XYZ file of C-alpha atoms in Angstrom:
653
model
C 121.847 -32.784 70.656
C 119.095 -30.766 72.301
C 116.820 -31.137 69.264
C 117.669 -34.834 69.022
C 116.664 -35.322 72.676
C 113.338 -33.592 72.070
C 112.631 -35.867 69.081
C 113.496 -38.995 71.110
C 111.181 -37.861 73.923
C 108.398 -37.140 71.417
C 108.728 -40.589 69.824
C 108.744 -42.249 73.264
C 105.576 -40.370 74.194
C 103.861 -41.306 70.926
C 104.581 -44.996 71.237
C 104.120 -45.221 74.985
C 101.564 -47.965 75.578
C 98.164 -46.771 76.725
C 98.619 -43.024 76.577
C 100.394 -43.069 73.235
C 97.326 -44.112 71.249
C 95.455 -40.958 72.223
C 98.428 -38.625 72.530
C 97.494 -36.166 69.772
C 93.774 -36.251 70.653
C 92.701 -34.953 74.068
C 94.264 -34.898 77.502
C 93.000 -35.995 80.949
C 91.064 -33.361 82.848
C 91.277 -33.669 86.623
C 88.171 -32.701 88.601
C 88.019 -32.337 92.382
C 84.941 -33.473 94.313
C 82.255 -30.809 93.871
C 83.748 -29.320 90.702
C 81.194 -28.326 88.067
C 80.700 -30.645 85.073
C 78.825 -29.154 82.127
C 77.055 -31.287 79.532
C 77.090 -30.102 75.912
C 74.598 -30.954 73.180
C 75.303 -31.805 69.549
C 72.936 -31.806 66.565
C 69.903 -34.099 66.540
C 70.673 -36.938 64.119
C 68.792 -39.782 62.473
C 69.811 -42.687 60.253
C 66.393 -42.354 58.607
C 66.969 -38.955 57.026
C 70.742 -38.248 57.277
C 69.843 -34.595 57.927
C 71.035 -33.174 61.284
C 69.027 -30.457 63.064
C 69.820 -28.106 65.905
C 69.068 -29.424 69.423
C 67.177 -26.226 70.250
C 64.911 -26.570 67.217
C 62.704 -28.661 69.559
C 61.098 -27.277 72.759
C 63.920 -28.385 75.093
C 65.172 -26.470 78.145
C 67.697 -23.738 77.477
C 70.580 -22.805 79.811
C 70.228 -19.752 82.072
C 73.197 -18.007 80.469
C 71.737 -18.457 76.985
C 72.686 -20.751 74.120
C 76.343 -20.473 73.111
C 78.249 -22.277 70.379
C 81.320 -24.229 71.437
C 84.572 -23.806 69.541
C 84.302 -25.783 66.304
C 86.844 -26.735 63.681
C 86.324 -26.864 59.939
C 85.738 -30.640 59.972
C 82.925 -30.365 62.538
C 81.124 -27.732 60.476
C 81.462 -29.786 57.294
C 80.087 -32.865 59.109
C 77.029 -30.926 60.325
C 78.037 -30.946 64.022
C 76.682 -28.002 66.030
C 77.960 -28.307 69.610
C 76.251 -25.974 72.082
C 75.994 -25.610 75.850
C 73.099 -27.213 77.720
C 71.342 -26.683 81.063
C 72.475 -30.127 82.341
C 75.116 -29.564 85.045
C 76.607 -31.966 87.603
C 78.927 -31.684 90.579
C 81.808 -34.165 90.524
C 81.133 -37.242 92.652
C 77.864 -35.780 93.972
C 74.811 -37.968 93.364
C 71.590 -36.035 92.806
C 68.020 -37.153 92.158
C 64.757 -35.493 91.155
C 66.404 -32.346 89.769
C 63.882 -30.016 88.143
C 65.202 -28.487 84.922
C 62.367 -26.474 83.392
C 58.816 -26.482 82.165
C 58.395 -25.738 78.482
C 55.845 -23.335 77.072
C 52.480 -24.780 76.173
C 52.921 -26.819 73.007
C 51.447 -25.242 69.905
C 50.100 -27.178 66.926
C 53.400 -26.529 65.097
C 55.420 -27.839 68.073
C 53.310 -31.004 68.188
C 53.673 -31.536 64.450
C 57.460 -31.087 64.601
C 57.849 -33.381 67.619
C 55.764 -36.079 65.947
C 57.824 -35.767 62.773
C 61.131 -36.049 64.664
C 59.855 -39.056 66.656
C 58.616 -40.778 63.468
C 61.998 -40.173 61.823
C 63.812 -41.734 64.816
C 65.808 -38.622 65.715
C 68.122 -38.925 68.676
C 69.634 -36.439 71.109
C 73.441 -36.412 71.333
C 74.953 -35.284 74.645
C 78.658 -34.814 75.438
C 80.408 -34.753 78.829
C 84.158 -34.118 79.046
C 84.385 -34.868 75.310
C 82.631 -38.253 75.727
C 79.309 -38.826 73.909
C 76.485 -40.184 76.043
C 76.076 -43.925 75.518
C 72.875 -45.946 75.942
C 72.732 -49.698 76.472
C 69.812 -51.862 75.399
C 69.307 -55.623 75.547
C 67.896 -57.349 72.467
C 67.584 -61.136 72.146
C 70.147 -61.639 74.899
C 72.712 -59.307 73.320
C 73.771 -55.977 74.796
C 73.617 -53.242 72.152
C 75.396 -49.887 72.461
C 73.958 -46.660 71.072
C 75.236 -43.111 71.262
C 72.567 -40.661 72.384
C 68.901 -41.351 73.088
C 65.687 -41.048 71.086
C 63.617 -37.858 71.274
C 60.526 -39.965 71.935
C 58.593 -43.037 70.958
C 55.255 -43.858 69.313
C 53.081 -46.467 71.046
C 49.660 -47.348 69.593
C 49.340 -44.056 67.689
C 50.198 -42.012 70.803
C 53.475 -40.038 70.851
C 55.502 -39.980 74.062
C 58.518 -37.749 74.730
C 61.484 -38.670 76.935
C 61.495 -35.905 79.535
C 63.508 -37.464 82.387
C 67.150 -38.504 81.992
C 68.961 -40.852 84.308
C 72.698 -40.231 83.977
C 75.539 -42.424 85.166
C 79.035 -40.918 85.165
C 81.942 -43.352 85.487
C 85.001 -41.818 87.139
C 88.533 -43.007 87.786
C 90.820 -41.762 90.547
C 93.456 -39.424 89.125
C 96.991 -40.831 89.135
C 99.858 -38.331 89.152
C 102.242 -38.882 86.242
C 105.869 -39.458 87.174
C 109.139 -39.809 85.272
C 108.890 -43.598 85.132
C 105.447 -43.429 83.483
C 106.412 -40.739 80.962
C 109.603 -42.331 79.753
C 108.195 -45.845 79.885
C 111.106 -47.168 81.959
C 110.519 -49.407 84.926
C 113.729 -48.726 86.860
C 113.548 -44.902 86.833
C 113.240 -43.200 90.204
C 109.715 -42.097 91.078
C 109.556 -38.382 91.838
C 107.057 -37.628 94.618
C 104.218 -35.209 93.853
C 104.803 -31.733 95.217
C 102.030 -30.165 97.245
C 99.237 -32.011 99.048
C 100.176 -35.344 97.502
C 99.711 -37.052 100.873
C 96.258 -35.577 101.294
C 93.130 -37.759 101.281
C 91.485 -35.363 98.793
C 91.486 -37.106 95.409
C 90.886 -35.801 91.946
C 88.850 -37.787 89.419
C 88.719 -38.201 85.648
C 85.556 -38.892 83.660
C 85.903 -42.298 81.949
C 82.292 -43.083 81.035
C 78.989 -41.306 80.404
C 75.769 -43.324 80.229
C 72.170 -42.208 79.884
C 68.786 -43.900 80.376
C 65.853 -41.886 78.958
C 62.431 -42.132 80.596
C 58.999 -40.799 79.790
C 57.537 -39.667 83.141
C 54.194 -37.937 83.777
C 54.899 -34.904 85.996
C 52.398 -32.793 87.880
C 52.502 -29.300 86.345
C 51.034 -27.720 89.492
C 54.015 -28.906 91.585
C 56.586 -27.054 89.491
C 54.904 -23.657 89.097
C 57.164 -21.943 91.639
C 60.247 -24.140 91.178
C 63.481 -22.704 89.803
C 66.021 -24.543 87.662
C 68.074 -27.150 89.605
C 65.684 -27.193 92.592
C 64.408 -30.544 93.829
C 61.193 -31.911 92.333
C 58.689 -32.249 95.232
C 57.769 -35.932 94.687
C 59.763 -39.061 93.879
C 60.409 -39.934 90.211
C 60.327 -43.547 89.151
C 62.448 -43.926 85.984
C 61.491 -47.110 84.166
C 62.842 -47.239 80.610
C 60.402 -50.020 79.692
C 57.294 -47.895 80.351
C 56.199 -44.530 78.919
C 53.704 -42.134 80.460
C 54.315 -38.608 79.078
C 52.184 -38.153 75.940
C 52.505 -34.895 74.014
C 49.299 -32.873 73.779
C 48.508 -29.526 72.238
C 48.232 -26.760 74.829
C 50.077 -28.813 77.478
C 53.673 -28.025 78.593
C 56.446 -30.604 79.114
C 58.286 -30.787 82.452
C 61.958 -31.845 82.173
C 63.877 -33.434 85.046
C 67.034 -35.482 85.515
C 69.118 -37.422 88.025
C 72.809 -38.290 88.120
C 74.814 -41.022 89.844
C 78.607 -41.265 89.964
C 80.348 -44.616 90.010
C 84.041 -45.319 90.463
C 85.377 -47.492 87.647
C 88.505 -49.530 86.886
C 88.547 -48.120 83.352
C 91.789 -46.193 82.767
C 91.578 -42.802 81.067
C 93.344 -43.978 77.855
C 90.800 -46.827 77.573
C 87.669 -44.740 78.048
C 86.885 -44.759 74.298
C 86.951 -48.578 74.139
C 83.179 -48.771 74.629
C 82.721 -46.695 71.442
C 85.579 -48.147 69.423
C 85.214 -51.802 70.364
C 86.277 -53.608 67.209
C 83.263 -55.565 66.075
C 83.794 -58.201 63.444
C 87.616 -58.167 63.488
C 87.497 -61.697 62.025
C 85.529 -60.265 59.100
C 88.232 -57.621 58.551
C 90.915 -60.337 58.507
C 88.783 -62.362 56.094
C 88.598 -59.281 53.860
C 92.398 -58.972 53.898
C 92.924 -62.690 53.208
C 90.403 -62.482 50.365
C 92.354 -59.535 48.912
C 95.645 -61.404 49.269
C 94.223 -64.342 47.305
C 93.181 -61.994 44.463
C 96.642 -60.379 44.520
C 98.424 -63.745 44.458
C 96.308 -64.860 41.491
C 97.023 -61.662 39.555
C 100.696 -61.665 40.567
C 100.960 -65.163 39.103
C 99.584 -63.909 35.773
C 101.952 -60.908 35.812
C 104.876 -63.212 36.588
C 103.958 -65.443 33.649
C 103.770 -62.408 31.349
C 107.125 -61.063 32.453
C 109.181 -64.197 32.917
C 107.764 -66.668 30.422
C 106.476 -64.500 27.573
C 108.258 -61.153 27.504
C 111.629 -62.336 28.799
C 111.619 -65.382 26.534
C 110.850 -63.294 23.453
C 113.467 -60.681 24.292
C 116.164 -63.242 25.082
C 115.499 -65.092 21.810
C 115.572 -61.823 19.909
C 118.855 -60.652 21.458
C 120.597 -63.971 20.632
C 119.925 -63.661 16.886
C 122.309 -61.980 14.451
C 121.292 -58.980 12.320
C 120.109 -61.018 9.315
C 118.013 -63.250 11.488
C 116.587 -60.153 13.253
C 115.641 -58.598 9.917
C 113.932 -61.867 8.918
C 112.231 -62.035 12.290
C 110.982 -58.437 11.926
C 108.888 -59.643 8.994
C 107.430 -62.476 11.086
C 106.667 -60.419 14.193
C 103.326 -60.941 15.872
C 101.401 -59.661 18.875
C 102.685 -56.717 20.862
C 105.872 -56.374 18.766
C 103.793 -55.280 15.750
C 102.567 -52.115 17.452
C 106.063 -50.832 18.257
C 105.600 -47.859 15.928
C 102.218 -46.865 17.413
C 102.336 -47.793 21.078
C 103.445 -44.292 22.127
C 101.107 -42.476 19.757
C 99.338 -39.792 21.803
C 95.847 -40.587 23.104
C 92.675 -38.731 22.196
C 92.017 -35.791 24.581
C 95.561 -35.881 26.026
C 95.024 -32.775 28.200
C 92.001 -34.354 29.923
C 93.985 -37.536 30.640
C 96.872 -35.502 32.126
C 94.453 -33.498 34.292
C 92.642 -36.613 35.574
C 95.934 -38.391 36.361
C 97.219 -35.282 38.176
C 94.015 -35.020 40.235
C 94.141 -38.774 40.871
C 97.659 -38.478 42.338
C 96.408 -35.695 44.620
C 93.407 -37.725 45.858
C 95.417 -40.956 46.274
C 98.179 -39.146 48.164
C 95.603 -37.521 50.453
C 93.946 -40.898 51.163
C 97.223 -42.683 51.964
C 98.594 -39.924 54.233
C 95.264 -39.354 56.044
C 94.615 -43.059 56.701
C 98.241 -43.560 57.833
C 97.951 -40.685 60.320
C 94.584 -42.004 61.521
C 96.015 -45.535 61.920
C 98.838 -44.094 64.083
C 96.218 -42.482 66.352
C 96.765 -38.868 65.285
C 93.086 -38.441 64.406
C 91.368 -39.733 67.509
C 87.546 -39.616 67.634
C 88.021 -37.588 70.818
C 88.886 -34.698 68.506
C 85.740 -34.412 66.418
C 86.227 -33.240 62.867
C 90.012 -33.819 62.756
C 89.666 -36.536 60.105
C 87.813 -34.233 57.662
C 90.095 -31.296 58.520
C 93.154 -33.506 57.961
C 91.839 -34.729 54.609
C 91.215 -31.164 53.459
C 94.656 -30.014 54.629
C 96.532 -32.855 52.912
C 94.455 -32.421 49.740
C 95.350 -28.727 49.534
C 99.020 -29.454 50.222
C 99.235 -32.179 47.576
C 98.098 -29.752 44.881
C 101.824 -29.400 44.152
C 101.971 -33.124 43.231
C 98.891 -32.819 40.998
C 100.420 -29.934 39.037
C 103.801 -31.662 38.706
C 102.412 -34.994 37.449
C 99.846 -33.411 35.091
C 102.365 -31.070 33.424
C 105.193 -33.613 33.210
C 102.837 -36.148 31.606
C 101.602 -33.412 29.231
C 105.175 -32.667 28.176
C 105.922 -36.399 27.783
C 102.935 -36.877 25.470
C 103.977 -33.731 23.580
C 107.595 -34.998 23.308
C 109.008 -32.218 25.489
C 106.893 -29.310 24.227
C 106.408 -26.666 26.972
C 103.477 -25.062 25.198
C 100.217 -25.069 27.167
C 101.585 -26.251 30.523
C 100.005 -23.317 32.416
C 96.583 -24.206 31.001
C 97.023 -27.876 32.021
C 98.126 -26.938 35.563
C 95.220 -24.478 35.924
C 92.693 -27.067 34.730
C 94.182 -29.688 37.084
C 93.655 -27.221 39.954
C 89.994 -26.676 39.010
C 88.713 -29.908 37.418
C 87.965 -32.258 40.334
C 87.410 -29.472 42.928
C 85.013 -27.869 40.427
C 82.984 -31.083 40.076
C 82.985 -31.519 43.878
C 81.915 -27.888 44.385
C 79.033 -28.303 41.922
C 77.739 -31.501 43.593
C 78.120 -30.216 47.164
C 76.552 -26.819 46.367
C 73.496 -28.534 44.851
C 73.149 -30.764 47.932
C 73.696 -27.771 50.201
C 70.677 -26.002 48.685
C 68.587 -29.059 49.593
C 69.896 -28.920 53.186
C 69.281 -25.174 53.379
C 65.731 -25.734 52.194
C 65.260 -28.288 55.007
C 66.771 -25.929 57.659
C 69.298 -28.651 58.536
C 72.500 -27.956 60.495
C 74.181 -30.137 57.852
C 73.965 -27.158 55.488
C 77.292 -25.375 55.121
C 76.951 -21.722 56.233
C 77.654 -19.058 53.605
C 80.723 -17.870 55.561
C 82.182 -21.394 55.372
C 81.505 -21.444 51.632
C 83.636 -18.310 51.312
C 86.400 -19.899 53.438
C 86.409 -23.040 51.267
C 86.612 -20.926 48.099
C 89.503 -18.947 49.579
C 91.310 -22.184 50.518
C 90.777 -23.455 46.979
C 91.938 -20.355 45.107
C 94.534 -19.038 47.591
C 96.239 -22.335 48.521
C 95.311 -25.239 46.217
C 95.468 -23.356 42.881
C 98.813 -21.586 43.568
C 100.391 -24.843 44.830
C 99.168 -26.689 41.725
C 100.652 -23.988 39.495
C 103.945 -24.221 41.422
C 103.900 -27.997 40.893
C 103.178 -27.392 37.206
C 106.188 -25.052 37.002
C 108.474 -27.758 38.412
C 106.868 -30.274 36.035
C 107.637 -27.959 33.096
C 111.258 -27.606 34.232
C 111.763 -31.357 34.841
C 113.009 -33.407 31.862
C 110.174 -35.177 30.053
C 110.203 -38.980 29.823
C 111.888 -40.072 26.570
C 110.067 -42.711 24.528
C 112.294 -45.750 23.811
C 110.952 -46.174 20.240
C 109.952 -43.856 17.392
C 106.309 -43.389 16.433
C 105.306 -43.942 12.785
C 103.692 -41.080 10.904
C 100.796 -43.209 9.664
C 98.820 -44.988 12.403
C 98.505 -48.745 12.121
C 95.039 -50.158 11.581
C 93.740 -52.064 14.583
C 92.415 -55.518 13.574
C 88.780 -56.366 14.262
C 88.414 -57.826 17.763
C 86.384 -60.880 18.713
C 84.863 -58.985 21.628
C 84.558 -55.256 22.454
C 87.654 -54.108 24.331
C 85.580 -51.812 26.567
C 83.668 -54.838 27.834
C 86.935 -56.269 29.136
C 87.843 -52.890 30.654
C 84.544 -52.709 32.549
C 84.859 -56.319 33.689
C 88.354 -55.662 35.053
C 86.881 -53.486 37.839
C 85.392 -56.548 39.538
C 88.812 -57.670 40.848
C 89.694 -54.433 42.723
C 86.098 -54.335 43.994
C 86.551 -57.865 45.327
C 89.428 -56.664 47.512
C 87.475 -53.932 49.268
C 83.758 -54.746 49.227
C 83.823 -56.254 52.767
C 85.581 -53.195 54.214
C 83.182 -51.044 52.219
C 80.270 -52.298 54.304
C 81.918 -51.092 57.536
C 82.749 -47.706 55.995
C 79.180 -47.268 54.690
C 77.778 -48.221 58.102
C 80.048 -45.641 59.716
C 78.969 -42.864 57.342
C 75.240 -43.613 57.105
C 74.337 -45.657 60.216
C 76.057 -43.448 62.790
C 78.575 -46.101 63.876
C 82.092 -45.143 64.918
C 84.706 -46.396 62.448
C 88.198 -46.570 63.871
C 89.855 -49.684 62.406
C 92.137 -47.543 60.271
C 94.917 -50.118 60.599
C 92.801 -52.590 58.632
C 91.763 -49.842 56.224
C 95.395 -48.910 55.530
C 96.260 -52.546 54.736
C 93.206 -52.813 52.449
C 94.215 -49.562 50.705
C 97.736 -50.882 50.000
C 96.254 -54.152 48.691
C 93.850 -52.149 46.503
C 96.765 -50.190 45.003
C 98.579 -53.451 44.172
C 95.470 -55.068 42.637
C 94.672 -51.974 40.526
C 98.245 -51.911 39.209
C 98.216 -55.633 38.387
C 94.774 -55.588 36.727
C 95.642 -52.648 34.507
C 99.035 -54.096 33.614
C 97.572 -57.481 32.585
C 94.798 -55.832 30.558
C 97.239 -53.511 28.773
C 99.386 -56.493 27.796
C 96.304 -58.343 26.507
C 95.354 -55.348 24.336
C 98.867 -55.017 22.927
C 98.927 -58.752 22.102
C 95.868 -58.335 19.853
C 97.555 -55.317 18.190
C 95.360 -52.745 19.926
C 97.756 -49.839 20.588
C 95.138 -47.507 22.079
C 96.009 -48.442 25.675
C 96.163 -45.010 27.358
C 92.518 -44.486 28.335
C 91.839 -48.218 28.647
C 94.579 -48.599 31.255
C 93.015 -45.709 33.219
C 89.491 -47.137 33.162
C 90.562 -50.774 33.637
C 91.226 -50.098 37.316
C 89.046 -46.951 37.482
C 85.956 -49.001 36.555
C 85.911 -50.260 40.166
C 84.032 -46.982 40.849
C 81.046 -48.270 38.818
C 80.749 -51.324 41.072
C 81.099 -49.191 44.213
C 78.263 -46.954 42.984
C 76.096 -50.012 42.254
C 76.932 -51.293 45.746
C 75.877 -47.895 47.145
C 72.481 -48.232 45.435
C 72.199 -51.781 46.786
C 73.046 -50.483 50.287
C 70.384 -47.784 49.951
C 67.692 -50.301 48.965
C 68.484 -53.159 51.346
C 70.286 -51.603 54.351
C 68.830 -48.086 54.480
C 65.265 -49.232 53.825
C 63.934 -46.635 56.255
C 65.621 -43.682 54.529
C 62.627 -41.377 54.300
C 61.830 -38.844 51.621
C 63.278 -37.907 48.229
C 65.556 -35.248 49.802
C 67.325 -37.864 51.966
C 67.719 -40.266 49.031
C 69.046 -37.431 46.815
C 71.574 -36.465 49.500
C 72.696 -40.076 49.810
C 73.117 -40.550 46.046
C 74.797 -37.136 45.669
C 77.411 -37.832 48.347
C 77.904 -41.354 46.957
C 78.520 -39.933 43.468
C 81.098 -37.503 44.870
C 82.963 -40.308 46.707
C 82.781 -42.626 43.676
C 84.270 -39.963 41.363
C 87.175 -39.469 43.775
C 87.745 -43.256 43.857
C 87.643 -43.440 40.051
C 90.305 -40.718 39.727
C 92.569 -42.375 42.322
C 92.273 -46.001 41.102
C 92.425 -44.964 37.435
C 95.668 -43.109 38.119
C 97.212 -46.210 39.724
C 96.274 -48.279 36.657
C 97.528 -45.724 34.148
C 100.900 -45.073 35.822
C 101.628 -48.799 36.275
C 100.692 -49.478 32.609
C 102.813 -46.552 31.415
C 105.809 -47.932 33.327
C 105.156 -51.437 31.944
C 104.853 -50.305 28.299
C 107.930 -48.095 28.622
C 109.935 -50.942 30.183
C 108.694 -53.479 27.617
C 109.551 -51.465 24.527
C 112.797 -50.059 25.913
C 114.053 -53.673 25.808
C 113.244 -54.061 22.107
C 115.858 -53.096 19.488
C 113.631 -52.532 16.523
C 114.263 -49.925 13.831
């Protein structure tokens, strides 16, 4: 009963309104008035280049205690995040103005060149306070736009200006002590008073918002010669975001200052991420789902006609005839019934098909589990990198499914033969990860050459290789062992020794296979825009509920498309359905790649340089291959079930 009670309490906490959504992410931190608040810095990022760089690669002020890396998880490192301490420090609920930070060294020609390059490429500084990224508001054509971070500088009439004064606003909310009624979510529970100085007038506060306004202010270098960090700047600073007055010049230093104002807010701690996660275009997401449902209904209608009107009618008629009539009918068979002796003839390159289906099951399983966990709030954006870490973890774990499916399918094609199952399991463990490793290593050399923080360190490369060969490969081999021990799937009909000649077709079958990918693409292309914007435009994507629904709809559409196409091929006596069923739904990857190129040309027009474009296309190719494996697997498995079911109902000799 004790364990049961713990589980009930856990479930109550997870689904408790408000706090439940963020439960696995981060927890409220209570600060007393005067407590120290430290700002952290993340990598400099730009949607123009997609290459992050270290904050301290530019001549910014460094903290007194030296630059230190914050604790990072695997996902953060893979995403190119480099979170470090900064010299910006506040005291809780203490407004301060004209705080001198530092004066940089005199700018060299190299410094000027680098600053100009970063300003031209629209690089922005990303600050973090109490796990909240700094947010900047701008007004454009009457609309308020939200941005995370602020630009390094701006170019006005061929003169480069740097933002050297920051105006911070920290939104705080009075800390509320949690009681039994709040935890358990019951209204009639007795409130337990807080022990200690609960009746005191001294209140704690939580950070619920972090805003920044960057300004370019001309400072007098002579006034700061004897000033130390955090001392007051001797004259008033007028921060006007609309005007710039600090041009960068060779041989001249830059003076950095800041001010901070605290403001009490009605925003509750569980709602503090709403400003970042505000669901824009929810109507568009619903339109995407309705569009997908229409495609599914259309395809389901076709499938229903195939099953109920055609297949069922034929089978019922056939079962009602006596043996003589059946023998006579055997001579008059047409369509799919003619290929009964060839439909289960093994495909060309059977090992490759088994490996790709096994890897597809692994990728699909990872996607479903990760998106489900994210939709339930277990991968909050408050915990940076958890989404990538979760994906990697689930992928490694599902190696056991990849090995099982690949080997069992191999044995089914080989009519129960155990021979070669170890080779199939080993190849399944190395095929897709090997392709991914090749693509990502090539791109990593480009990032290394650019000195970007997006480059994976050599130590992380070693860790990833160890994860691959010490966890994924053994689990895949274990799955393969279970697949070898499991009974293979018996074919319902015998295969003839001599293959039947396939009649000449009116149109190439591969043309139909490629065209079939348009229907699955139609179910996800709207959601694809939001995902692409999240990855490449720096927007926060957190509508995983919608994404999970779209994923389920995609699975259904892929299954239906492949099933219909397989039936069409069998009806024209084309018994080579194995690979065609895989690529019928897998061909959606071609359209996604074409969409990626379209997105590069029309939405990422400012993507500068061949390195950035190569990175974009390389990552897109990697994602598209994963999608092809997953969707192709859905199509193949549904077609295999359909063909097996169809011919198991036929009593032909």
